[in-house]
PDB file of C-alpha atoms and ligand atoms in Angstrom:
ATOM      1  CA  UNK A   1      59.830  45.735  77.080  1.00  0.00           C
ATOM      2  CA  UNK A   2      59.153  43.430  74.147  1.00  0.00           C
ATOM      3  CA  UNK A   3      61.083  44.244  70.986  1.00  0.00           C
ATOM      4  CA  UNK A   4      60.979  43.494  67.274  1.00  0.00           C
ATOM      5  CA  UNK A   5      64.402  42.786  65.811  1.00  0.00           C
ATOM      6  CA  UNK A   6      65.954  41.517  62.599  1.00  0.00           C
ATOM      7  CA  UNK A   7      69.242  39.599  62.618  1.00  0.00           C
ATOM      8  CA  UNK A   8      71.132  38.817  59.408  1.00  0.00           C
ATOM      9  CA  UNK A   9      72.862  35.446  59.331  1.00  0.00           C
ATOM     10  CA  UNK A  10      70.840  34.137  62.264  1.00  0.00           C
ATOM     11  CA  UNK A  11      70.594  30.529  61.084  1.00  0.00           C
ATOM     12  CA  UNK A  12      73.954  29.619  62.625  1.00  0.00           C
ATOM     13  CA  UNK A  13      76.713  30.773  64.950  1.00  0.00           C
ATOM     14  CA  UNK A  14      76.678  34.150  66.670  1.00  0.00           C
ATOM     15  CA  UNK A  15      73.476  35.324  64.964  1.00  0.00           C
ATOM     16  CA  UNK A  16      71.661  32.188  66.097  1.00  0.00           C
ATOM     17  CA  UNK A  17      72.786  32.703  69.706  1.00  0.00           C
ATOM     18  CA  UNK A  18      71.640  36.323  69.644  1.00  0.00           C
ATOM     19  CA  UNK A  19      68.264  35.180  68.269  1.00  0.00           C
ATOM     20  CA  UNK A  20      67.812  32.625  71.073  1.00  0.00           C
ATOM     21  CA  UNK A  21      68.795  35.116  73.778  1.00  0.00           C
ATOM     22  CA  UNK A  22      66.340  37.613  72.274  1.00  0.00           C
ATOM     23  CA  UNK A  23      63.690  34.892  72.283  1.00  0.00           C
ATOM     24  CA  UNK A  24      64.359  34.247  75.966  1.00  0.00           C
ATOM     25  CA  UNK A  25      63.456  37.908  76.586  1.00  0.00           C
ATOM     26  CA  UNK A  26      60.164  37.372  74.766  1.00  0.00           C
ATOM     27  CA  UNK A  27      61.228  39.404  71.734  1.00  0.00           C
ATOM     28  CA  UNK A  28      60.142  38.828  68.113  1.00  0.00           C
ATOM     29  CA  UNK A  29      62.945  37.966  65.709  1.00  0.00           C
ATOM     30  CA  UNK A  30      63.357  38.019  61.939  1.00  0.00           C
ATOM     31  CA  UNK A  31      65.840  35.198  61.324  1.00  0.00           C
ATOM     32  CA  UNK A  32      67.621  35.947  58.061  1.00  0.00           C
ATOM     33  CA  UNK A  33      69.804  33.338  56.348  1.00  0.00           C
ATOM     34  CA  UNK A  34      71.501  32.852  52.973  1.00  0.00           C
ATOM     35  CA  UNK A  35      70.911  29.219  51.972  1.00  0.00           C
ATOM     36  CA  UNK A  36      70.710  26.861  54.964  1.00  0.00           C
ATOM     37  CA  UNK A  37      66.922  26.679  55.375  1.00  0.00           C
ATOM     38  CA  UNK A  38      67.109  23.695  57.740  1.00  0.00           C
ATOM     39  CA  UNK A  39      69.374  25.618  60.142  1.00  0.00           C
ATOM     40  CA  UNK A  40      67.126  28.691  59.942  1.00  0.00           C
ATOM     41  CA  UNK A  41      64.027  26.587  60.678  1.00  0.00           C
ATOM     42  CA  UNK A  42      65.815  25.055  63.676  1.00  0.00           C
ATOM     43  CA  UNK A  43      66.701  28.539  64.974  1.00  0.00           C
ATOM     44  CA  UNK A  44      63.087  29.666  64.569  1.00  0.00           C
ATOM     45  CA  UNK A  45      61.838  26.633  66.515  1.00  0.00           C
ATOM     46  CA  UNK A  46      64.424  27.235  69.246  1.00  0.00           C
ATOM     47  CA  UNK A  47      63.489  30.932  69.584  1.00  0.00           C
ATOM     48  CA  UNK A  48      59.859  29.897  70.045  1.00  0.00           C
ATOM     49  CA  UNK A  49      60.799  27.312  72.687  1.00  0.00           C
ATOM     50  CA  UNK A  50      62.831  30.018  74.448  1.00  0.00           C
ATOM     51  CA  UNK A  51      59.697  32.180  74.681  1.00  0.00           C
ATOM     52  CA  UNK A  52      59.909  34.506  71.702  1.00  0.00           C
ATOM     53  CA  UNK A  53      58.385  34.753  68.250  1.00  0.00           C
ATOM     54  CA  UNK A  54      60.339  34.180  65.042  1.00  0.00           C
ATOM     55  CA  UNK A  55      60.152  33.773  61.294  1.00  0.00           C
ATOM     56  CA  UNK A  56      62.822  32.582  58.861  1.00  0.00           C
ATOM     57  CA  UNK A  57      63.632  34.917  55.971  1.00  0.00           C
ATOM     58  CA  UNK A  58      65.902  33.824  53.137  1.00  0.00           C
ATOM     59  CA  UNK A  59      67.847  36.650  51.511  1.00  0.00           C
ATOM     60  CA  UNK A  60      71.361  37.563  50.443  1.00  0.00           C
ATOM     61  CA  UNK A  61      72.601  40.745  52.160  1.00  0.00           C
ATOM     62  CA  UNK A  62      74.343  41.706  48.895  1.00  0.00           C
ATOM     63  CA  UNK A  63      70.995  41.908  47.064  1.00  0.00           C
ATOM     64  CA  UNK A  64      69.232  45.250  47.641  1.00  0.00           C
ATOM     65  CA  UNK A  65      65.736  43.905  46.867  1.00  0.00           C
ATOM     66  CA  UNK A  66      66.296  40.995  49.245  1.00  0.00           C
ATOM     67  CA  UNK A  67      67.481  43.342  52.003  1.00  0.00           C
ATOM     68  CA  UNK A  68      64.390  45.535  51.646  1.00  0.00           C
ATOM     69  CA  UNK A  69      62.208  42.397  51.609  1.00  0.00           C
ATOM     70  CA  UNK A  70      63.738  41.019  54.823  1.00  0.00           C
ATOM     71  CA  UNK A  71      62.954  44.233  56.699  1.00  0.00           C
ATOM     72  CA  UNK A  72      59.431  44.284  55.188  1.00  0.00           C
ATOM     73  CA  UNK A  73      58.811  40.656  56.190  1.00  0.00           C
ATOM     74  CA  UNK A  74      59.922  41.282  59.783  1.00  0.00           C
ATOM     75  CA  UNK A  75      57.693  44.360  60.139  1.00  0.00           C
ATOM     76  CA  UNK A  76      54.700  42.691  58.458  1.00  0.00           C
ATOM     77  CA  UNK A  77      54.963  39.756  60.867  1.00  0.00           C
ATOM     78  CA  UNK A  78      55.676  41.626  64.103  1.00  0.00           C
ATOM     79  CA  UNK A  79      55.156  45.396  63.682  1.00  0.00           C
ATOM     80  CA  UNK A  80      57.597  48.353  63.708  1.00  0.00           C
ATOM     81  CA  UNK A  81      61.276  47.549  64.141  1.00  0.00           C
ATOM     82  CA  UNK A  82      63.150  48.218  67.408  1.00  0.00           C
ATOM     83  CA  UNK A  83      66.539  46.816  66.572  1.00  0.00           C
ATOM     84  CA  UNK A  84      68.785  45.400  63.888  1.00  0.00           C
ATOM     85  CA  UNK A  85      71.821  43.102  64.125  1.00  0.00           C
ATOM     86  CA  UNK A  86      74.174  43.464  61.149  1.00  0.00           C
ATOM     87  CA  UNK A  87      75.717  40.039  61.661  1.00  0.00           C
ATOM     88  CA  UNK A  88      76.085  38.090  58.412  1.00  0.00           C
ATOM     89  CA  UNK A  89      79.709  37.931  57.292  1.00  0.00           C
ATOM     90  CA  UNK A  90      82.154  35.611  55.585  1.00  0.00           C
ATOM     91  CA  UNK A  91      85.824  34.660  55.420  1.00  0.00           C
ATOM     92  CA  UNK A  92      87.782  32.893  52.690  1.00  0.00           C
ATOM     93  CA  UNK A  93      90.619  30.362  53.128  1.00  0.00           C
ATOM     94  CA  UNK A  94      93.783  31.758  54.711  1.00  0.00           C
ATOM     95  CA  UNK A  95      96.194  33.263  52.210  1.00  0.00           C
ATOM     96  CA  UNK A  96      98.756  36.028  51.763  1.00  0.00           C
ATOM     97  CA  UNK A  97      97.376  39.103  49.994  1.00  0.00           C
ATOM     98  CA  UNK A  98      99.838  38.454  47.166  1.00  0.00           C
ATOM     99  CA  UNK A  99      98.001  35.218  46.408  1.00  0.00           C
ATOM    100  CA  UNK A 100      94.429  36.553  46.515  1.00  0.00           C
ATOM    101  CA  UNK A 101      92.524  36.829  43.238  1.00  0.00           C
ATOM    102  CA  UNK A 102      90.030  39.550  42.375  1.00  0.00           C
ATOM    103  CA  UNK A 103      87.022  37.214  42.647  1.00  0.00           C
ATOM    104  CA  UNK A 104      87.831  36.494  46.277  1.00  0.00           C
ATOM    105  CA  UNK A 105      88.481  40.141  47.118  1.00  0.00           C
ATOM    106  CA  UNK A 106      85.186  41.170  45.508  1.00  0.00           C
ATOM    107  CA  UNK A 107      83.256  38.470  47.363  1.00  0.00           C
ATOM    108  CA  UNK A 108      84.664  39.502  50.745  1.00  0.00           C
ATOM    109  CA  UNK A 109      84.167  43.238  50.259  1.00  0.00           C
ATOM    110  CA  UNK A 110      80.776  42.838  48.533  1.00  0.00           C
ATOM    111  CA  UNK A 111      79.430  40.816  51.452  1.00  0.00           C
ATOM    112  CA  UNK A 112      81.188  42.223  54.508  1.00  0.00           C
ATOM    113  CA  UNK A 113      81.261  45.888  53.473  1.00  0.00           C
ATOM    114  CA  UNK A 114      78.680  46.632  50.774  1.00  0.00           C
ATOM    115  CA  UNK A 115      76.167  44.104  52.119  1.00  0.00           C
ATOM    116  CA  UNK A 116      76.581  45.352  55.675  1.00  0.00           C
ATOM    117  CA  UNK A 117      76.378  49.016  54.606  1.00  0.00           C
ATOM    118  CA  UNK A 118      73.237  48.270  52.595  1.00  0.00           C
ATOM    119  CA  UNK A 119      71.645  46.581  55.601  1.00  0.00           C
ATOM    120  CA  UNK A 120      72.655  49.461  57.895  1.00  0.00           C
ATOM    121  CA  UNK A 121      71.145  51.934  55.427  1.00  0.00           C
ATOM    122  CA  UNK A 122      67.872  50.043  55.445  1.00  0.00           C
ATOM    123  CA  UNK A 123      67.873  49.858  59.255  1.00  0.00           C
ATOM    124  CA  UNK A 124      68.500  53.630  59.395  1.00  0.00           C
ATOM    125  CA  UNK A 125      65.509  54.224  57.133  1.00  0.00           C
ATOM    126  CA  UNK A 126      63.250  52.035  59.284  1.00  0.00           C
ATOM    127  CA  UNK A 127      64.415  53.139  62.751  1.00  0.00           C
ATOM    128  CA  UNK A 128      65.086  56.881  62.433  1.00  0.00           C
ATOM    129  CA  UNK A 129      62.492  59.016  64.207  1.00  0.00           C
ATOM    130  CA  UNK A 130      63.055  61.601  61.470  1.00  0.00           C
ATOM    131  CA  UNK A 131      61.756  59.068  58.940  1.00  0.00           C
ATOM    132  CA  UNK A 132      58.778  57.814  60.935  1.00  0.00           C
ATOM    133  CA  UNK A 133      60.542  55.071  62.870  1.00  0.00           C
ATOM    134  CA  UNK A 134      60.422  54.452  66.632  1.00  0.00           C
ATOM    135  CA  UNK A 135      64.138  54.938  67.188  1.00  0.00           C
ATOM    136  CA  UNK A 136      66.103  51.931  68.336  1.00  0.00           C
ATOM    137  CA  UNK A 137      69.441  50.142  68.257  1.00  0.00           C
ATOM    138  CA  UNK A 138      71.746  48.858  65.520  1.00  0.00           C
ATOM    139  CA  UNK A 139      74.485  46.373  66.414  1.00  0.00           C
ATOM    140  CA  UNK A 140      77.221  45.738  63.845  1.00  0.00           C
ATOM    141  CA  UNK A 141      79.461  42.668  63.935  1.00  0.00           C
ATOM    142  CA  UNK A 142      83.075  43.673  63.518  1.00  0.00           C
ATOM    143  CA  UNK A 143      86.055  41.460  64.387  1.00  0.00           C
ATOM    144  CA  UNK A 144      89.250  41.618  66.435  1.00  0.00           C
ATOM    145  CA  UNK A 145      90.869  41.170  63.007  1.00  0.00           C
ATOM    146  CA  UNK A 146      90.065  44.857  62.390  1.00  0.00           C
ATOM    147  CA  UNK A 147      92.756  45.825  64.922  1.00  0.00           C
ATOM    148  CA  UNK A 148      95.078  42.803  64.460  1.00  0.00           C
ATOM    149  CA  UNK A 149      95.203  42.860  60.641  1.00  0.00           C
ATOM    150  CA  UNK A 150      95.100  39.039  60.191  1.00  0.00           C
ATOM    151  CA  UNK A 151      98.438  38.824  58.331  1.00  0.00           C
ATOM    152  CA  UNK A 152      98.939  35.777  56.081  1.00  0.00           C
ATOM    153  CA  UNK A 153      95.400  34.672  56.828  1.00  0.00           C
ATOM    154  CA  UNK A 154      92.925  37.243  55.630  1.00  0.00           C
ATOM    155  CA  UNK A 155      93.906  40.875  55.487  1.00  0.00           C
ATOM    156  CA  UNK A 156      90.913  41.288  53.147  1.00  0.00           C
ATOM    157  CA  UNK A 157      88.490  40.220  55.880  1.00  0.00           C
ATOM    158  CA  UNK A 158      90.347  42.329  58.470  1.00  0.00           C
ATOM    159  CA  UNK A 159      90.016  45.408  56.267  1.00  0.00           C
ATOM    160  CA  UNK A 160      86.347  44.729  55.659  1.00  0.00           C
ATOM    161  CA  UNK A 161      85.795  44.708  59.421  1.00  0.00           C
ATOM    162  CA  UNK A 162      87.806  47.924  59.793  1.00  0.00           C
ATOM    163  CA  UNK A 163      85.143  49.447  57.567  1.00  0.00           C
ATOM    164  CA  UNK A 164      82.491  48.196  59.988  1.00  0.00           C
ATOM    165  CA  UNK A 165      84.226  49.937  62.906  1.00  0.00           C
ATOM    166  CA  UNK A 166      84.243  53.185  60.918  1.00  0.00           C
ATOM    167  CA  UNK A 167      80.619  52.720  59.859  1.00  0.00           C
ATOM    168  CA  UNK A 168      79.722  52.322  63.521  1.00  0.00           C
ATOM    169  CA  UNK A 169      81.434  55.571  64.524  1.00  0.00           C
ATOM    170  CA  UNK A 170      79.965  57.628  61.693  1.00  0.00           C
ATOM    171  CA  UNK A 171      76.469  56.233  61.780  1.00  0.00           C
ATOM    172  CA  UNK A 172      76.238  56.616  65.561  1.00  0.00           C
ATOM    173  CA  UNK A 173      76.826  60.351  65.084  1.00  0.00           C
ATOM    174  CA  UNK A 174      74.348  60.588  62.203  1.00  0.00           C
ATOM    175  CA  UNK A 175      71.592  58.712  63.962  1.00  0.00           C
ATOM    176  CA  UNK A 176      72.032  59.702  67.611  1.00  0.00           C
ATOM    177  CA  UNK A 177      69.879  62.829  67.131  1.00  0.00           C
ATOM    178  CA  UNK A 178      67.297  60.619  65.378  1.00  0.00           C
ATOM    179  CA  UNK A 179      66.769  58.255  68.302  1.00  0.00           C
ATOM    180  CA  UNK A 180      68.975  55.430  67.068  1.00  0.00           C
ATOM    181  CA  UNK A 181      72.004  54.053  68.906  1.00  0.00           C
ATOM    182  CA  UNK A 182      74.686  52.369  66.784  1.00  0.00           C
ATOM    183  CA  UNK A 183      77.335  50.116  68.332  1.00  0.00           C
ATOM    184  CA  UNK A 184      79.610  47.269  67.304  1.00  0.00           C
ATOM    185  CA  UNK A 185      80.709  44.034  68.900  1.00  0.00           C
ATOM    186  CA  UNK A 186      84.209  42.903  67.985  1.00  0.00           C
ATOM    187  CA  UNK A 187      84.510  39.143  68.643  1.00  0.00           C
ATOM    188  CA  UNK A 188      87.829  37.332  68.889  1.00  0.00           C
ATOM    189  CA  UNK A 189      88.208  33.592  68.367  1.00  0.00           C
ATOM    190  CA  UNK A 190      84.678  32.247  68.693  1.00  0.00           C
ATOM    191  CA  UNK A 191      83.767  28.602  68.211  1.00  0.00           C
ATOM    192  CA  UNK A 192      81.452  28.655  65.159  1.00  0.00           C
ATOM    193  CA  UNK A 193      81.306  27.188  61.640  1.00  0.00           C
ATOM    194  CA  UNK A 194      83.015  30.272  60.147  1.00  0.00           C
ATOM    195  CA  UNK A 195      86.467  28.756  60.696  1.00  0.00           C
ATOM    196  CA  UNK A 196      85.560  25.623  58.693  1.00  0.00           C
ATOM    197  CA  UNK A 197      84.380  27.891  55.885  1.00  0.00           C
ATOM    198  CA  UNK A 198      87.896  29.382  55.964  1.00  0.00           C
ATOM    199  CA  UNK A 199      89.397  25.881  55.741  1.00  0.00           C
ATOM    200  CA  UNK A 200      90.432  25.568  59.436  1.00  0.00           C
ATOM    201  CA  UNK A 201      87.631  23.979  61.499  1.00  0.00           C
ATOM    202  CA  UNK A 202      89.817  23.820  64.643  1.00  0.00           C
ATOM    203  CA  UNK A 203      91.206  27.398  64.311  1.00  0.00           C
ATOM    204  CA  UNK A 204      89.330  28.796  67.340  1.00  0.00           C
ATOM    205  CA  UNK A 205      90.305  25.836  69.550  1.00  0.00           C
ATOM    206  CA  UNK A 206      93.975  25.907  68.509  1.00  0.00           C
ATOM    207  CA  UNK A 207      94.502  29.686  68.751  1.00  0.00           C
ATOM    208  CA  UNK A 208      92.038  30.235  71.596  1.00  0.00           C
ATOM    209  CA  UNK A 209      94.413  28.682  74.146  1.00  0.00           C
ATOM    210  CA  UNK A 210      96.923  31.459  73.388  1.00  0.00           C
ATOM    211  CA  UNK A 211      94.527  34.198  74.494  1.00  0.00           C
ATOM    212  CA  UNK A 212      94.766  35.661  78.018  1.00  0.00           C
ATOM    213  CA  UNK A 213      91.618  33.773  79.004  1.00  0.00           C
ATOM    214  CA  UNK A 214      93.126  30.580  77.604  1.00  0.00           C
ATOM    215  CA  UNK A 215      90.213  29.379  75.480  1.00  0.00           C
ATOM    216  CA  UNK A 216      88.024  30.273  72.513  1.00  0.00           C
ATOM    217  CA  UNK A 217      84.783  32.126  73.171  1.00  0.00           C
ATOM    218  CA  UNK A 218      81.296  30.774  72.632  1.00  0.00           C
ATOM    219  CA  UNK A 219      78.631  32.204  70.368  1.00  0.00           C
ATOM    220  CA  UNK A 220      76.484  32.794  73.466  1.00  0.00           C
ATOM    221  CA  UNK A 221      79.188  34.968  75.035  1.00  0.00           C
ATOM    222  CA  UNK A 222      79.012  37.236  71.990  1.00  0.00           C
ATOM    223  CA  UNK A 223      75.225  37.002  71.795  1.00  0.00           C
ATOM    224  CA  UNK A 224      74.939  38.321  75.368  1.00  0.00           C
ATOM    225  CA  UNK A 225      76.736  41.537  74.367  1.00  0.00           C
ATOM    226  CA  UNK A 226      74.575  41.926  71.276  1.00  0.00           C
ATOM    227  CA  UNK A 227      71.335  41.542  73.195  1.00  0.00           C
ATOM    228  CA  UNK A 228      72.555  43.965  75.872  1.00  0.00           C
ATOM    229  CA  UNK A 229      73.286  46.568  73.182  1.00  0.00           C
ATOM    230  CA  UNK A 230      69.803  46.016  71.734  1.00  0.00           C
ATOM    231  CA  UNK A 231      68.202  46.354  75.149  1.00  0.00           C
ATOM    232  CA  UNK A 232      67.227  49.462  77.078  1.00  0.00           C
ATOM    233  CA  UNK A 233      69.897  48.566  79.680  1.00  0.00           C
ATOM    234  CA  UNK A 234      72.472  50.116  77.305  1.00  0.00           C
ATOM    235  CA  UNK A 235      70.422  53.270  76.718  1.00  0.00           C
ATOM    236  CA  UNK A 236      73.395  55.696  77.021  1.00  0.00           C
ATOM    237  CA  UNK A 237      75.790  53.612  74.917  1.00  0.00           C
ATOM    238  CA  UNK A 238      76.351  54.625  71.297  1.00  0.00           C
ATOM    239  CA  UNK A 239      79.378  54.688  69.014  1.00  0.00           C
ATOM    240  CA  UNK A 240      80.979  51.985  71.171  1.00  0.00           C
ATOM    241  CA  UNK A 241      82.992  49.072  69.845  1.00  0.00           C
ATOM    242  CA  UNK A 242      82.982  46.305  72.426  1.00  0.00           C
ATOM    243  CA  UNK A 243      85.748  43.685  72.322  1.00  0.00           C
ATOM    244  CA  UNK A 244      84.492  40.201  73.197  1.00  0.00           C
ATOM    245  CA  UNK A 245      87.825  38.555  72.552  1.00  0.00           C
ATOM    246  CA  UNK A 246      89.147  37.034  75.780  1.00  0.00           C
ATOM    247  CA  UNK A 247      91.785  39.754  76.054  1.00  0.00           C
ATOM    248  CA  UNK A 248      93.260  38.993  72.613  1.00  0.00           C
TER     249      UNK A 248
HETATM  250  P1  LIG B   1      78.934  31.518  60.700  1.00  0.00           P
HETATM  251  O1  LIG B   1      78.851  30.534  61.817  1.00  0.00           O
HETATM  252  O2  LIG B   1      79.760  31.176  59.490  1.00  0.00           O
HETATM  253  O3  LIG B   1      77.442  31.885  60.246  1.00  0.00           O
HETATM  254  C1  LIG B   1      77.280  32.775  59.188  1.00  0.00           C
HETATM  255  C2  LIG B   1      75.828  33.165  59.067  1.00  0.00           C
HETATM  256  O4  LIG B   1      75.720  34.194  58.079  1.00  0.00           O
HETATM  257  C3  LIG B   1      74.944  32.034  58.612  1.00  0.00           C
HETATM  258  O5  LIG B   1      73.684  32.199  59.237  1.00  0.00           O
HETATM  259  C4  LIG B   1      74.840  32.262  57.103  1.00  0.00           C
HETATM  260  O6  LIG B   1      73.631  31.745  56.531  1.00  0.00           O
HETATM  261  C5  LIG B   1      74.829  33.782  57.059  1.00  0.00           C
HETATM  262  N1  LIG B   1      75.282  34.379  55.802  1.00  0.00           N
HETATM  263  C6  LIG B   1      76.480  34.237  55.173  1.00  0.00           C
HETATM  264  N2  LIG B   1      76.508  34.981  54.056  1.00  0.00           N
HETATM  265  C7  LIG B   1      75.296  35.596  53.962  1.00  0.00           C
HETATM  266  C8  LIG B   1      74.712  36.463  53.026  1.00  0.00           C
HETATM  267  N3  LIG B   1      75.376  36.859  51.920  1.00  0.00           N
HETATM  268  N4  LIG B   1      73.442  36.889  53.241  1.00  0.00           N
HETATM  269  C9  LIG B   1      72.756  36.490  54.336  1.00  0.00           C
HETATM  270  N5  LIG B   1      73.264  35.673  55.272  1.00  0.00           N
HETATM  271  C10 LIG B   1      74.511  35.224  55.069  1.00  0.00           C
HETATM  272  O7  LIG B   1      79.495  32.929  61.212  1.00  0.00           O
HETATM  273  P2  LIG B   1      79.746  33.460  62.725  1.00  0.00           P
HETATM  274  O8  LIG B   1      81.043  32.939  63.195  1.00  0.00           O
HETATM  275  O9  LIG B   1      78.523  33.282  63.543  1.00  0.00           O
HETATM  276  O10 LIG B   1      79.990  35.025  62.424  1.00  0.00           O
HETATM  277  C11 LIG B   1      78.967  35.999  62.548  1.00  0.00           C
HETATM  278  C12 LIG B   1      79.613  37.372  62.436  1.00  0.00           C
HETATM  279  O11 LIG B   1      80.612  37.523  63.446  1.00  0.00           O
HETATM  280  C13 LIG B   1      80.329  37.611  61.101  1.00  0.00           C
HETATM  281  O12 LIG B   1      80.150  38.946  60.688  1.00  0.00           O
HETATM  282  C14 LIG B   1      81.785  37.354  61.443  1.00  0.00           C
HETATM  283  O13 LIG B   1      82.661  38.033  60.581  1.00  0.00           O
HETATM  284  C15 LIG B   1      81.842  37.886  62.861  1.00  0.00           C
HETATM  285  N6  LIG B   1      82.962  37.344  63.632  1.00  0.00           N
HETATM  286  C16 LIG B   1      83.049  36.009  63.911  1.00  0.00           C
HETATM  287  C17 LIG B   1      84.136  35.534  64.623  1.00  0.00           C
HETATM  288  C18 LIG B   1      84.320  34.076  64.971  1.00  0.00           C
HETATM  289  O14 LIG B   1      85.386  33.706  65.471  1.00  0.00           O
HETATM  290  N7  LIG B   1      83.311  33.219  64.773  1.00  0.00           N
HETATM  291  C19 LIG B   1      85.141  36.415  65.047  1.00  0.00           C
HETATM  292  C20 LIG B   1      85.023  37.752  64.722  1.00  0.00           C
HETATM  293  C21 LIG B   1      83.926  38.211  64.025  1.00  0.00           C
HETATM  294  P3  LIG B   1      73.500  30.191  56.046  1.00  0.00           P
HETATM  295  O15 LIG B   1      73.339  29.367  57.297  1.00  0.00           O
HETATM  296  O16 LIG B   1      72.277  30.180  55.203  1.00  0.00           O
HETATM  297  O17 LIG B   1      74.765  29.866  55.316  1.00  0.00           O
END
């Protein structure tokens, strides 16, 4: 069945892969991004080639008006929402907590926790059958860091993703009776640009060989889990946190 979905941070990386896999199913995708319009336009073109529909929507997930506008734009273009992927997230350069300043801590928690909570709230308002929605599926992007702690690298990021695991558990219980499933995917070392943004472009390649599967994961391998959780094939799955981490 064709679906209308919105993915935050879909211009690059895991969000982009999920958008393309959704496109291959013939779904319609709101492709949110922060600033890289060229990458978002490329994703939109690729979703269309794959067989879906897509529009690019600029908007910072930390900005409430922008979050509301990205949901509005998706629904105006394609109709009522079926699913939401809470994907946009950031890291900062590796550091011990003792060396982190308040600006960094605020940026990480504002984006990865407040931004993601704000987006989940908006998805709940749009999808809940109690509020006039069709019901549907929310997929949150956590991280293996939530259970590993990321010592000396980014305990701030790890904690922000712990909050996403807890959001997933609580919201799944709130929204289950309202027709909405809420799950999380917890990726391990995945080969995307996020590691360069944390100052270590080869981090996934270097550490990936130490995982039980002996390599980093690909964005598509995470995207497959996301699209499955959005799809009706996972209709009895809610409150689940799925590790896609090569056994790490
Ligand atoms: P990425 O390659 O760095 O891509 C990040 C995406 O998020 C881009 O599309 C970016 O838009 C967008 N974005 C960043 N800040 C935003 C904001 N404030 N508002 C809206 N969009 C924003 O990241 P990724 O590796 O695909 O990661 C996706 C998710 O998976 C994140 O939540 C991350 O924490 C999680 N994750 C990743 C890994 C990994 O190894 N890659 C592991 C565990 C968890 P622009 O293109 O406009 O900058």
